[in-house]
Amino acid sequence: MKCKVCKGPALIDVRRHNANFCSDHFIRYCREQVSKTLKEFDMAEPGDRLLVAVSGGKDSFAVWDILESLGFDTNGLYVGLGIGEYSDTSGQYVRDFATGRNLPLTEIDLRSTYDYDVPTASAVTRRVPCSACGLSKRHVFDKECRKGNFDAIVTGHNLDDEAAVLYGNVLRWQTDYLGRQRPMLPALNGFPKKIKPLVRLSERETAAYCVLRGIDYLVEECPMAAGNKHLSYKAALNLIEEESPGSKQAFYFGFLRDAVDRFDLTTSDPNQDRSDVATEDSPILSPCIECGSPTNVETCSFCRLLRRASGAKPVPVELIRKKY
Ligand code: AMP
Ligand code: FES
Ligand code: ZN
Ligand code: ZN
């Protein structure tokens, strides 16, 4: 196996591009893919200040490292979700990464800032942990992005993640979600710009990038994610990809090219509240009376979660794990 660029011995194959790379040229390939994505979807321009949401996993470390190498002004953001040992370990990985590279990091711990954690919120709301987890992360991301006046909030979603979400949304024809499934959401109605620069890289590629760059990341998945439907969608798409390399990319990028506009309500209704659209009725936004975040009801969903979960008796992770 020879590197496509230098013809030296190759370390990794990227079947959907029919290409093999040595270590240096694979790293260059990953950075070029991100650079291309940033331009293609109007995600960021040189000089932009980017807030990178980091979880301790391979994807968010890879995107942070790549954005740094491309010369962006970056700041990490870690949210302590209070998911037992998993959160303790992931927080440590994030701190080690940031200090090792002298990068600025903001840490917001749900328990010390808001007096609740994800397992407790899941118990009091009687909903799957991912629901309170997603709501909390979105709120903190938006708030910190506004507070620090960043140009965008960056997440590490990769091609496998986005193809699996798309697959799930298509299976159930969740048209409102389909209309918002873009790798770049512009700043709108008080919500900051949101970007996913890794959508041209697969999970296997972000993992290889970290290994080749000597980045130590947490391999373990969130213990609450077991049974998550996206894992089975990923497995289904992997079977198809194995038979026909390039299918995931064709599925996701074909959707962005030919279909997403057909489902996007915000193009006809600029007041559509993106984060609350599935739960709230009125599309007219005003500041939440408690936290000031844009919302289409008096009190935003995050503050309503706080009312129920904040100060509630802490519930251990194991109890929630058994339940879901
Ligand atoms: P996930 O929803 O766990 O697949 O994560 C998707 C992306 O959200 C990651 O790549 C990160 O950019 C971000 N993220 C997930 N968990 C956290 C966290 N605890 N703190 C900050 N960002 C996170
Ligand atoms: Fe949110 Fe697991 S990462 S519940
Ligand atoms: Zn090479
Ligand atoms: Zn609020």
PDB file of N, CA and C in Angstrom, residues 64 68 99 140 242 260 262 291 299 312 318:
ATOM      1  N   TRP A  64     -10.477  20.503  17.526  1.00  0.00           N
ATOM      2  CA  TRP A  64      -9.756  21.597  18.208  1.00  0.00           C
ATOM      3  C   TRP A  64      -8.326  21.686  17.653  1.00  0.00           C
ATOM      4  N   GLU A  68      -6.764  24.814  15.428  1.00  0.00           N
ATOM      5  CA  GLU A  68      -5.543  25.484  15.895  1.00  0.00           C
ATOM      6  C   GLU A  68      -4.492  25.485  14.791  1.00  0.00           C
ATOM      7  N   THR A  99      -4.053  22.008  28.971  1.00  0.00           N
ATOM      8  CA  THR A  99      -2.828  22.492  29.632  1.00  0.00           C
ATOM      9  C   THR A  99      -1.598  22.068  28.836  1.00  0.00           C
ATOM     10  N   VAL A 140     -25.766  25.831  27.773  1.00  0.00           N
ATOM     11  CA  VAL A 140     -24.437  26.307  28.185  1.00  0.00           C
ATOM     12  C   VAL A 140     -23.627  26.766  26.968  1.00  0.00           C
ATOM     13  N   GLU A 242     -19.549  -0.806   3.969  1.00  0.00           N
ATOM     14  CA  GLU A 242     -18.601  -1.905   3.742  1.00  0.00           C
ATOM     15  C   GLU A 242     -18.759  -2.468   2.319  1.00  0.00           C
ATOM     16  N   VAL A 260     -32.344  19.326   1.781  1.00  0.00           N
ATOM     17  CA  VAL A 260     -32.566  20.025   3.059  1.00  0.00           C
ATOM     18  C   VAL A 260     -33.429  21.280   2.910  1.00  0.00           C
ATOM     19  N   ARG A 262     -35.865  21.837   1.070  1.00  0.00           N
ATOM     20  CA  ARG A 262     -37.293  21.524   0.943  1.00  0.00           C
ATOM     21  C   ARG A 262     -37.978  21.378   2.299  1.00  0.00           C
ATOM     22  N   CYS A 291     -33.726  33.704  32.430  1.00  0.00           N
ATOM     23  CA  CYS A 291     -32.304  33.718  32.060  1.00  0.00           C
ATOM     24  C   CYS A 291     -31.987  34.640  30.887  1.00  0.00           C
ATOM     25  N   THR A 299     -40.937  31.220  29.985  1.00  0.00           N
ATOM     26  CA  THR A 299     -39.755  30.641  30.633  1.00  0.00           C
ATOM     27  C   THR A 299     -39.191  29.556  29.708  1.00  0.00           C
ATOM     28  N   ALA A 312     -32.768  19.110  43.705  1.00  0.00           N
ATOM     29  CA  ALA A 312     -33.387  17.799  43.961  1.00  0.00           C
ATOM     30  C   ALA A 312     -32.338  16.834  44.519  1.00  0.00           C
ATOM     31  N   GLU A 318     -26.040   4.675  38.295  1.00  0.00           N
ATOM     32  CA  GLU A 318     -26.417   3.260  38.143  1.00  0.00           C
ATOM     33  C   GLU A 318     -27.934   3.080  38.089  1.00  0.00           C
TER      34      GLU A 318
END
